[in-house]
mmCIF file of N, CA and C in Angstrom:
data_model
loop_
_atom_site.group_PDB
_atom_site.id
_atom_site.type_symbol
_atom_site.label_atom_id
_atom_site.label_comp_id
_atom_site.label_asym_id
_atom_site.label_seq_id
_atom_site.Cartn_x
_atom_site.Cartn_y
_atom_site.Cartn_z
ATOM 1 N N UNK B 24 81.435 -100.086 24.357
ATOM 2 C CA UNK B 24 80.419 -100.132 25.406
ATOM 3 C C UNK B 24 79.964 -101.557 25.643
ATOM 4 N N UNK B 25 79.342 -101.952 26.733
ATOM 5 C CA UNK B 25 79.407 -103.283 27.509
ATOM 6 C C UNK B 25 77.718 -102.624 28.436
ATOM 7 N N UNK B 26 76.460 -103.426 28.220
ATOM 8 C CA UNK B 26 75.753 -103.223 28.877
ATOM 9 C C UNK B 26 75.559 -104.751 29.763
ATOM 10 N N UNK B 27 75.584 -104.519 31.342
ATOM 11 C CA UNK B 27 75.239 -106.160 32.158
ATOM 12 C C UNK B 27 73.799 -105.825 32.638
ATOM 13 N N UNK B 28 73.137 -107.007 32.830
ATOM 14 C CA UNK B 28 71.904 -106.988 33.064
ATOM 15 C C UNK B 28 72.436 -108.446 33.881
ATOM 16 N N UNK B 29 72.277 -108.064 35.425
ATOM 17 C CA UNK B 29 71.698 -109.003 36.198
ATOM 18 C C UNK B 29 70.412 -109.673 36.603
ATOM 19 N N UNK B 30 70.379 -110.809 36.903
ATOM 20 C CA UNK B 30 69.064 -111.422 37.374
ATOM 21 C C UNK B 30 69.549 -113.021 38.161
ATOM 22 N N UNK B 31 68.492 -112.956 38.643
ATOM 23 C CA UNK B 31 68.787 -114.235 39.756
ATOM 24 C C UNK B 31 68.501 -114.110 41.460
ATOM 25 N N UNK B 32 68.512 -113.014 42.105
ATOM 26 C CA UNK B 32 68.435 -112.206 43.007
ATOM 27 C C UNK B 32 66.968 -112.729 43.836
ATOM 28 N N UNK B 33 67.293 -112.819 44.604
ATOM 29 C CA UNK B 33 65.851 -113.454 45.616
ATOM 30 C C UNK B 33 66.076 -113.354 47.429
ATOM 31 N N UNK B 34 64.791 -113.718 47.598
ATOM 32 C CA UNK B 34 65.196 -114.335 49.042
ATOM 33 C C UNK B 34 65.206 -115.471 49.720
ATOM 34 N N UNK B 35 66.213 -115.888 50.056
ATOM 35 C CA UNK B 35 66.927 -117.361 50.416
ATOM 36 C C UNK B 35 66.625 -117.532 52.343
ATOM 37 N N UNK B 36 66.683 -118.586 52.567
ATOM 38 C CA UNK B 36 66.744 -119.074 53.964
ATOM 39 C C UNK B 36 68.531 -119.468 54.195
ATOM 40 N N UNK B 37 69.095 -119.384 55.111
ATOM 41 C CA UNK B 37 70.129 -120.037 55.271
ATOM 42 C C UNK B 37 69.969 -121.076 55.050
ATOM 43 N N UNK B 38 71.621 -121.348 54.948
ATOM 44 C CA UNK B 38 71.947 -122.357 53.992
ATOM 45 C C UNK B 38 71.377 -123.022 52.661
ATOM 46 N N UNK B 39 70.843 -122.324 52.076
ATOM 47 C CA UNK B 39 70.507 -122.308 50.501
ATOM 48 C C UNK B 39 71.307 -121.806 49.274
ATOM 49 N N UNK B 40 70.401 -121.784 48.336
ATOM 50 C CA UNK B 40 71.752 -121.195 47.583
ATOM 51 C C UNK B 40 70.635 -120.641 46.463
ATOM 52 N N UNK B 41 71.544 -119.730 45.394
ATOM 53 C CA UNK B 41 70.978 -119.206 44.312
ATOM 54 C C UNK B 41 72.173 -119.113 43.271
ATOM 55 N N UNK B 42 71.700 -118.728 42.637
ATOM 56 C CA UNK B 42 72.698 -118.624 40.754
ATOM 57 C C UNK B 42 72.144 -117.160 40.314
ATOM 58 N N UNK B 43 73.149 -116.188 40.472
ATOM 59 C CA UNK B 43 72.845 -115.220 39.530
ATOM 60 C C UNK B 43 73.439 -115.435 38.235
ATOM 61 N N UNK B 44 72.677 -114.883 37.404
ATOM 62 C CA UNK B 44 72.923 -114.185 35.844
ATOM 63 C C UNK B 44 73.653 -113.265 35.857
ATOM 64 N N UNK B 45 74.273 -112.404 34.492
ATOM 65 C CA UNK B 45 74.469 -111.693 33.995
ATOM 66 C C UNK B 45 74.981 -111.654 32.563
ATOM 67 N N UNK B 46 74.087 -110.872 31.919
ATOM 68 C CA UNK B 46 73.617 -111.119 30.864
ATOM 69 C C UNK B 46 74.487 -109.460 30.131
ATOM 70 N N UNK B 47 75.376 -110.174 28.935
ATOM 71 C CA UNK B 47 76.124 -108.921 28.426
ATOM 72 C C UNK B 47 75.833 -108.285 26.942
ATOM 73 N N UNK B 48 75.809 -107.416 26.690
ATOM 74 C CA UNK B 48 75.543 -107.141 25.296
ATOM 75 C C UNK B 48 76.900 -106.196 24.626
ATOM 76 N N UNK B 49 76.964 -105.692 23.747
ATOM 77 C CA UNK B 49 77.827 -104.347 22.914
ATOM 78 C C UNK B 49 78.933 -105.410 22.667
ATOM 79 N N UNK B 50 80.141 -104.647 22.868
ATOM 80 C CA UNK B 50 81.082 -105.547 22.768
ATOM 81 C C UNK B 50 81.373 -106.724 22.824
ATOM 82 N N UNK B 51 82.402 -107.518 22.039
ATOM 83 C CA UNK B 51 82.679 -109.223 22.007
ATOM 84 C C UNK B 51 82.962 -108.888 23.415
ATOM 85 N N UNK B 52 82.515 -110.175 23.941
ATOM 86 C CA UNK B 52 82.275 -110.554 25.643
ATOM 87 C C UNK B 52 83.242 -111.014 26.391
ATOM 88 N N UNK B 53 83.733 -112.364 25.039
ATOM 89 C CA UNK B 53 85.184 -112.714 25.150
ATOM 90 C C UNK B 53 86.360 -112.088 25.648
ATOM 91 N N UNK B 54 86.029 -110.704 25.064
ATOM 92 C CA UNK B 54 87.270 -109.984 24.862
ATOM 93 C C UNK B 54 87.515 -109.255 26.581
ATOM 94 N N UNK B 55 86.347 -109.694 27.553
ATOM 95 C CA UNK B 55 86.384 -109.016 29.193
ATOM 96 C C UNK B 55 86.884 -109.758 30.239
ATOM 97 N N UNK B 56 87.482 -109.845 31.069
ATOM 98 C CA UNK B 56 87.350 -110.310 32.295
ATOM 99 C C UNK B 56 85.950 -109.380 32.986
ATOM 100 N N UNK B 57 85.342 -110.675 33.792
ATOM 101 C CA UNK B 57 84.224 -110.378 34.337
ATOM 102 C C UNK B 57 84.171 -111.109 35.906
ATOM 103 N N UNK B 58 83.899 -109.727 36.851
ATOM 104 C CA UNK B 58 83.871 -109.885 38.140
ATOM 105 C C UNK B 58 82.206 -109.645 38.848
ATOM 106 N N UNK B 59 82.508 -110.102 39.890
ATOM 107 C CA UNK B 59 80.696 -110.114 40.392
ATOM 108 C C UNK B 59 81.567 -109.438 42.432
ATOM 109 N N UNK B 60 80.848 -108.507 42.439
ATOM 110 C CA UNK B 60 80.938 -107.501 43.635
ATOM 111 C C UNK B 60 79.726 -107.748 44.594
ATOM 112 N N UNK B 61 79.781 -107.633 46.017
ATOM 113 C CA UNK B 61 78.386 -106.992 46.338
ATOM 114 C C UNK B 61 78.822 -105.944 47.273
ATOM 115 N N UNK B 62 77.622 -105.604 47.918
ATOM 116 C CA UNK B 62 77.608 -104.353 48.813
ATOM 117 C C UNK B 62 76.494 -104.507 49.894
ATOM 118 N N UNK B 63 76.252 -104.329 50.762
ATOM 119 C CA UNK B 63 75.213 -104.360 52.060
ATOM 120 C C UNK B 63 75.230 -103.002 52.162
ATOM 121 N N UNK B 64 74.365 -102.978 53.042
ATOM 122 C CA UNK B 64 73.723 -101.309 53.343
ATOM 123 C C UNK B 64 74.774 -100.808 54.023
ATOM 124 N N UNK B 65 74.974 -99.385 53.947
ATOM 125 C CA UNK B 65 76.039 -98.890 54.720
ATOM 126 C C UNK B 65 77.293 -99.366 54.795
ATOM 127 N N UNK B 66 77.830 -100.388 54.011
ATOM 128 C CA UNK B 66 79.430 -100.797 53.536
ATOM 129 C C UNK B 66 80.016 -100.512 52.160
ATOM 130 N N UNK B 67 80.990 -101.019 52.012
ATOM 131 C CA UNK B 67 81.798 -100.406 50.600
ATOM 132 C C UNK B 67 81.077 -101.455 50.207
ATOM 133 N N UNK B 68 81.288 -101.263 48.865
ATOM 134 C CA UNK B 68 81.422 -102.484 47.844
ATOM 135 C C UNK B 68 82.908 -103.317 48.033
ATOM 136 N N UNK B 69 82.605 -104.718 47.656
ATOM 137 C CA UNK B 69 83.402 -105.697 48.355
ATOM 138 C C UNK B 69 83.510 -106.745 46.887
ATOM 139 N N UNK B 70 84.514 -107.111 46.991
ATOM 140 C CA UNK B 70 84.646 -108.245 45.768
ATOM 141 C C UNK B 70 84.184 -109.453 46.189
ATOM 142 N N UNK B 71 83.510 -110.318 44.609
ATOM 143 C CA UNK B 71 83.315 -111.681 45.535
ATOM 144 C C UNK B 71 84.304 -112.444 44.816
ATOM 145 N N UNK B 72 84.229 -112.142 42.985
ATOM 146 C CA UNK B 72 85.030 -113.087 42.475
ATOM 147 C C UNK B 72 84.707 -112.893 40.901
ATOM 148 N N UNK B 73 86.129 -113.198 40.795
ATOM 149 C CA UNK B 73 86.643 -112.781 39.290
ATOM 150 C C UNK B 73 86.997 -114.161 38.203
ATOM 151 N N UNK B 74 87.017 -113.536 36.731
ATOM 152 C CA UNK B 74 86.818 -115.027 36.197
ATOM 153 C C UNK B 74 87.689 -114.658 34.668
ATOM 154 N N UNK B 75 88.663 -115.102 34.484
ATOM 155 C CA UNK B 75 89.000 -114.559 33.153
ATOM 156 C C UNK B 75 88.888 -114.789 31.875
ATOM 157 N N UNK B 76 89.046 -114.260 30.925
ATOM 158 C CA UNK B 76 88.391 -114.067 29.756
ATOM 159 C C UNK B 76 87.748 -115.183 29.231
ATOM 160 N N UNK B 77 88.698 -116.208 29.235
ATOM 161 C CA UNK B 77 88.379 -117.874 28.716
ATOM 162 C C UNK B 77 87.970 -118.302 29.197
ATOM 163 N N UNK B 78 87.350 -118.214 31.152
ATOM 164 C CA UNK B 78 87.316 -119.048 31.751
ATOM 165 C C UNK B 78 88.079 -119.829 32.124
ATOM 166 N N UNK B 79 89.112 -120.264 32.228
ATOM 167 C CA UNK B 79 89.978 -120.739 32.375
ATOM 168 C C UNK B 79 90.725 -120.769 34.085
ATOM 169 N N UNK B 80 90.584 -119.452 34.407
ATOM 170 C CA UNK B 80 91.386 -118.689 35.479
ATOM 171 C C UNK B 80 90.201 -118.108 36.482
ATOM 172 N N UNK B 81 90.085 -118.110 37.793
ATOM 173 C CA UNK B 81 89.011 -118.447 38.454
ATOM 174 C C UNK B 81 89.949 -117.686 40.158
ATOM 175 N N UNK B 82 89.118 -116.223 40.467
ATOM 176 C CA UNK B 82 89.636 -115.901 42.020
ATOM 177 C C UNK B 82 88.489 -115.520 42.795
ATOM 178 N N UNK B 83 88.358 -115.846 44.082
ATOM 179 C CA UNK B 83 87.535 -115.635 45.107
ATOM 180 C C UNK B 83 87.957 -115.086 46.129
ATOM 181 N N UNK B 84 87.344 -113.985 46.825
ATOM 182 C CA UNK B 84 87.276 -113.098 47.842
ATOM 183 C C UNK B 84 87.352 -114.556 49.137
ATOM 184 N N UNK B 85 88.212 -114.455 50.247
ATOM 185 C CA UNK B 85 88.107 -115.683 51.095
ATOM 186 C C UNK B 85 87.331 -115.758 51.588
ATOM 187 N N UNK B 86 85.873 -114.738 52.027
ATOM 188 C CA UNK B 86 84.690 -114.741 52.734
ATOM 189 C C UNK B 86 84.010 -116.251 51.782
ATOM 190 N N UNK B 87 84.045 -116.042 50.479
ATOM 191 C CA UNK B 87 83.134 -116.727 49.548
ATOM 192 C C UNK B 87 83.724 -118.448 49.198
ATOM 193 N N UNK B 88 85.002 -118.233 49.221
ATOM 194 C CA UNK B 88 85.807 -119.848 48.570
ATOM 195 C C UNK B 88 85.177 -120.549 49.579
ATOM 196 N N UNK B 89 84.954 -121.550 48.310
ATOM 197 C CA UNK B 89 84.500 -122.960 48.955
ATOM 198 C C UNK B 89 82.830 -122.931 48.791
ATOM 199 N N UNK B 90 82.089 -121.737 48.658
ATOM 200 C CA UNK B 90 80.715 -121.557 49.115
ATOM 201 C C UNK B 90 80.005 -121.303 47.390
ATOM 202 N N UNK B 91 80.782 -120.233 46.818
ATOM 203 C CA UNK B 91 80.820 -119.895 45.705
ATOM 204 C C UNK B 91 81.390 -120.265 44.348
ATOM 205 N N UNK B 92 80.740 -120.229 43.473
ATOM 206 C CA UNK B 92 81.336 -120.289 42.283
ATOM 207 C C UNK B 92 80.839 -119.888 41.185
ATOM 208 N N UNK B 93 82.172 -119.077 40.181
ATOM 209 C CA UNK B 93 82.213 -118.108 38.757
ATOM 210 C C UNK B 93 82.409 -118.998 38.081
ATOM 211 N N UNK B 94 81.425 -118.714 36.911
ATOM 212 C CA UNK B 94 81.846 -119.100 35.636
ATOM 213 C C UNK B 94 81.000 -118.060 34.513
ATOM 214 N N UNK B 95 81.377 -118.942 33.461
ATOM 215 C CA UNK B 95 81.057 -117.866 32.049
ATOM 216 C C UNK B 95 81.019 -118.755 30.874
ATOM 217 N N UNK B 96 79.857 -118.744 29.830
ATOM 218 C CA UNK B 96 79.602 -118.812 28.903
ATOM 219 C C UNK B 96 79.657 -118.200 27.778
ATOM 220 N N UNK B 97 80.677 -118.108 26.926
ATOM 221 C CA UNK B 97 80.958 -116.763 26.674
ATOM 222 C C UNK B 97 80.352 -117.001 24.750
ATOM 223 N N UNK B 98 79.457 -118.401 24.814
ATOM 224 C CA UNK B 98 78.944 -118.281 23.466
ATOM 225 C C UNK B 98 77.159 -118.047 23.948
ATOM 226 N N UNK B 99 76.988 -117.363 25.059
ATOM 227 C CA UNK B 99 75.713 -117.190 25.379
ATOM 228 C C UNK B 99 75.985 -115.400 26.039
ATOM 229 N N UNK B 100 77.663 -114.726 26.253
ATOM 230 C CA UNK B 100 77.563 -113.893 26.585
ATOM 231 C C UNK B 100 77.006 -113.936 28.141
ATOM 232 N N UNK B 101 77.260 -114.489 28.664
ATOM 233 C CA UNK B 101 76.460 -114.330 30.261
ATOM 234 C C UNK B 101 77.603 -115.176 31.190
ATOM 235 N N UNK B 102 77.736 -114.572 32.591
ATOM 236 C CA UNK B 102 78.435 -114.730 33.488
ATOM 237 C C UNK B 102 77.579 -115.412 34.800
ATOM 238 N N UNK B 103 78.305 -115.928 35.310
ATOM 239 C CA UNK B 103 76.889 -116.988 36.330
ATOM 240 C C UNK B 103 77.503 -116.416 37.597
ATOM 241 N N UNK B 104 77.096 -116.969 38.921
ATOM 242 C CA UNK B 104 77.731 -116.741 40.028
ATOM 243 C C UNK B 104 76.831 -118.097 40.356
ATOM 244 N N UNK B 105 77.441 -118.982 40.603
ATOM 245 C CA UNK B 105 76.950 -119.898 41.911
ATOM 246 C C UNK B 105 76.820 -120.133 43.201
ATOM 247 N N UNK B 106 75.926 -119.791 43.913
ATOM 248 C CA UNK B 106 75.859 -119.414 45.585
ATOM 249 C C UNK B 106 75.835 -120.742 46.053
ATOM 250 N N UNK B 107 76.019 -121.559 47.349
ATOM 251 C CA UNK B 107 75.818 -121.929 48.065
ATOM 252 C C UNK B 107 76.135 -122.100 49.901
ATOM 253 N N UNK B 108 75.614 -122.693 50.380
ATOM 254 C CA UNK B 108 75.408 -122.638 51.847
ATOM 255 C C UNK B 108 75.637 -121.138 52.178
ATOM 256 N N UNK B 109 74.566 -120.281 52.239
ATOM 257 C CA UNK B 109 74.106 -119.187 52.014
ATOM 258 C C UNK B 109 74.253 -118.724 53.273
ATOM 259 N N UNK B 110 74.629 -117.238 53.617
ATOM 260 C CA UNK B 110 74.335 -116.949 55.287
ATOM 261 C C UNK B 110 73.747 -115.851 55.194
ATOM 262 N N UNK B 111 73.343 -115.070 56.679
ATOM 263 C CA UNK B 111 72.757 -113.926 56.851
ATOM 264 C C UNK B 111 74.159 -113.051 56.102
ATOM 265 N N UNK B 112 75.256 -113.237 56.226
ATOM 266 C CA UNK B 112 76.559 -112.247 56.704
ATOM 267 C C UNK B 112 76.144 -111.583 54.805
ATOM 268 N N UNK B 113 75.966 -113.087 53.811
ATOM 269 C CA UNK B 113 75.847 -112.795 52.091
ATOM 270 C C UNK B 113 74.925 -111.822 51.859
ATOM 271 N N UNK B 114 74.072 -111.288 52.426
ATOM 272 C CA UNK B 114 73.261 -110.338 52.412
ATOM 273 C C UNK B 114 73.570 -108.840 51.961
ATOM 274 N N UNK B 115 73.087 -108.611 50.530
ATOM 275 C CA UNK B 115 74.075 -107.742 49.776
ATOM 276 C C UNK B 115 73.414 -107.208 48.015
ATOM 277 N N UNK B 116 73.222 -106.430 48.056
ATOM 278 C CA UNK B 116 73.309 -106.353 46.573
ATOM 279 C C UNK B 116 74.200 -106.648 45.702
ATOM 280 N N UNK B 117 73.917 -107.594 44.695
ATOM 281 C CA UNK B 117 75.171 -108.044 43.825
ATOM 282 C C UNK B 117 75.544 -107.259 42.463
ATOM 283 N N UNK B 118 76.702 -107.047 42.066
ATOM 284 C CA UNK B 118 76.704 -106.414 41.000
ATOM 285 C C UNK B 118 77.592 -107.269 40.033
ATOM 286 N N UNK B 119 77.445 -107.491 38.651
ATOM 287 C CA UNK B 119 78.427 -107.624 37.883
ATOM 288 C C UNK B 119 79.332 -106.601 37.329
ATOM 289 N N UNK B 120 80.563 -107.102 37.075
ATOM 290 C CA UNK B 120 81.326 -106.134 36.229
ATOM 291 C C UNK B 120 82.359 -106.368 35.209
ATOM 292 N N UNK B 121 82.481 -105.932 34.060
ATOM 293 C CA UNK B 121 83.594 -105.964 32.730
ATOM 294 C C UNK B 121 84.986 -105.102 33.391
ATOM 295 N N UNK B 122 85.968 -105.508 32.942
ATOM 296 C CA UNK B 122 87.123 -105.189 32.746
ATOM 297 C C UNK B 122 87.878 -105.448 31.539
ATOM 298 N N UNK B 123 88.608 -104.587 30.602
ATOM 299 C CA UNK B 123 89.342 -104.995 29.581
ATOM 300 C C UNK B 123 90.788 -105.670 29.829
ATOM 301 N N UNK B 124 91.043 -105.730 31.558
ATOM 302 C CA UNK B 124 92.868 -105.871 31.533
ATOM 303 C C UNK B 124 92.600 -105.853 33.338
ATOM 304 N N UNK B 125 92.752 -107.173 33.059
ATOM 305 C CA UNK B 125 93.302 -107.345 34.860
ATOM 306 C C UNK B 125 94.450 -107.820 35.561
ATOM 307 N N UNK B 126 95.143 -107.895 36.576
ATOM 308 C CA UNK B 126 96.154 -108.662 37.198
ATOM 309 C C UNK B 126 95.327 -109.373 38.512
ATOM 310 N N UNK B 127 96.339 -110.170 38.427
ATOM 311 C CA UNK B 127 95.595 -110.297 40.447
ATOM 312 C C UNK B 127 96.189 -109.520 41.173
ATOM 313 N N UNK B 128 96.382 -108.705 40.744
ATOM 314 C CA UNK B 128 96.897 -107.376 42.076
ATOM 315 C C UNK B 128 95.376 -106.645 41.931
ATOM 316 N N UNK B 129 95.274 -106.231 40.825
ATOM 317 C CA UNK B 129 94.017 -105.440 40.264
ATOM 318 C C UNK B 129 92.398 -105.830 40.780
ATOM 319 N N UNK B 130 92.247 -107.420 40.378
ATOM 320 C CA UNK B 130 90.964 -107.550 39.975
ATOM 321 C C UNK B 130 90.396 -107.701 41.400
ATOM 322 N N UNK B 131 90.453 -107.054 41.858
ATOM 323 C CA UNK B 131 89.418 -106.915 43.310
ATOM 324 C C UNK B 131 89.455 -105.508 43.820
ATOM 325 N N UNK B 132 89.642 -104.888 42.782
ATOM 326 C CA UNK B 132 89.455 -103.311 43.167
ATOM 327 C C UNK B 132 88.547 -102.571 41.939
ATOM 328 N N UNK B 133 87.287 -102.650 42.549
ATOM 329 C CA UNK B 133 86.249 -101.956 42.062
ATOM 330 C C UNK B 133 86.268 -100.731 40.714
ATOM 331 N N UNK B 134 87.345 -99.860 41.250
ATOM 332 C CA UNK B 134 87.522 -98.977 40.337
ATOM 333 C C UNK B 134 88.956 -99.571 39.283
ATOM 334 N N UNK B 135 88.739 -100.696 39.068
ATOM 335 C CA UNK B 135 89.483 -101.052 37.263
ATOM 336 C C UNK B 135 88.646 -101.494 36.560
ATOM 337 N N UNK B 136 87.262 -102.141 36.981
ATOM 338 C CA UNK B 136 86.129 -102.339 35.921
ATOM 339 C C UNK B 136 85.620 -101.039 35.375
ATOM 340 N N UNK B 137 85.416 -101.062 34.391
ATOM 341 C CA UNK B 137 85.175 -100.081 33.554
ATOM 342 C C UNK B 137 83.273 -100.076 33.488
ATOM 343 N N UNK B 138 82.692 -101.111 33.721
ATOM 344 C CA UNK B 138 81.412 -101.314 32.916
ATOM 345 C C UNK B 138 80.533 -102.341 34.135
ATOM 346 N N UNK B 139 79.456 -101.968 34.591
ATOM 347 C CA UNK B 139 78.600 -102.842 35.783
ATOM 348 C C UNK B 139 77.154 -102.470 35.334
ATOM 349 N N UNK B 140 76.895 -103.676 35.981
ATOM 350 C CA UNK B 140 75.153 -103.426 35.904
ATOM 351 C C UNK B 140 74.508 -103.004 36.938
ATOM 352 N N UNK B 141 73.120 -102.818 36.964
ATOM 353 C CA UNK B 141 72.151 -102.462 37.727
ATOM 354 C C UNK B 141 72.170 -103.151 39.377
ATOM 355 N N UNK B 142 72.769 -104.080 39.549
ATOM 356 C CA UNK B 142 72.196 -105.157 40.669
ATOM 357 C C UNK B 142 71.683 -105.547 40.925
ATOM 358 N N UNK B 143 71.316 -106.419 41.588
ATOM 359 C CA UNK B 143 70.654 -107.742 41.193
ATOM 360 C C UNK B 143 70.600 -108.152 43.631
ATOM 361 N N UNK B 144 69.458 -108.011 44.480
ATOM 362 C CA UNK B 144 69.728 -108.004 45.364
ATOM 363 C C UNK B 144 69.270 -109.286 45.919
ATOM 364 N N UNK B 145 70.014 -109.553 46.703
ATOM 365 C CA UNK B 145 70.104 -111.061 47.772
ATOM 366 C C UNK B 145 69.933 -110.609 49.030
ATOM 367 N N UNK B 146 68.493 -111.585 49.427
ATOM 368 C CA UNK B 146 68.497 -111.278 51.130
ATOM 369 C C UNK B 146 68.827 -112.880 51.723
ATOM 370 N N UNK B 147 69.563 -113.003 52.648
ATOM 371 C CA UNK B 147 69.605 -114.424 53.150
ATOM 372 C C UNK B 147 69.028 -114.216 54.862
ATOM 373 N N UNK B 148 67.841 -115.181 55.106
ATOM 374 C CA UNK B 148 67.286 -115.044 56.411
ATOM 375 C C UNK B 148 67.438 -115.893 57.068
ATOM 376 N N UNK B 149 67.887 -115.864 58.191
ATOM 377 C CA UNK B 149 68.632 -116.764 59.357
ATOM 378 C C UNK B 149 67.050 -117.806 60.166
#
């Protein structure tokens, strides 16, 4: 078991930026690839970007490259998301998520993470 606890979540003006958290407990942390999703009202859930185990290996949804950036601390257990130049469109609840085994065919499909948190929501106002 893998519990995430997001935080970071606010409301931004365009073109700003924020840093979510996510904060992991149970299992060695190391041992996950960890992705960060969001969702807007009335849409699917959508990938933003995935980060693998070591850190090392680093993918972004093309809405986000260039704007965004994953990383992970994995002797603090916590996964970051770095926002910037923020728009109305980012407007979304964010979620983190664990995976034990990804490909890049895989890691942008919602249902191979095994383990997500609560969410953590972002409003960006134009």
């Amino acid at each position: 078991q893998v519990q995430l606890v997001e935080s970071g979540g606010g409301l931004v003006q365009s073109g700003g930026s924020l840093r979510l958290s996510c904060a992991a407990s149970g299992r060695t942390f190391s041992g996950y690839y960890m992705g960060w999703f969001r969702q807007a009202p009335g849409k699917e859930r959508e990938f933003a970007a995935a980060i693998s185990r070591s850190g090392s290996t680093t993918h972004y949804a093309e809405s986000v490259k260039g704007r965004f950036t994953i990383s992970r601390d994995n002797a603090k257990n916590t996964v970051y998301l770095q926002m910037n130049s923020l728009e109305p469109g980012d407007t979304a609840v964010y979620y983190c998520a664990a995976a034990r085994a990804l490909t890049t065919a895989t890691m942008t499909k919602p249902g191979e993470y095994g383990y997500w948190g609560q969410g953590t929501q972002v409003t960006v106002s134009s």
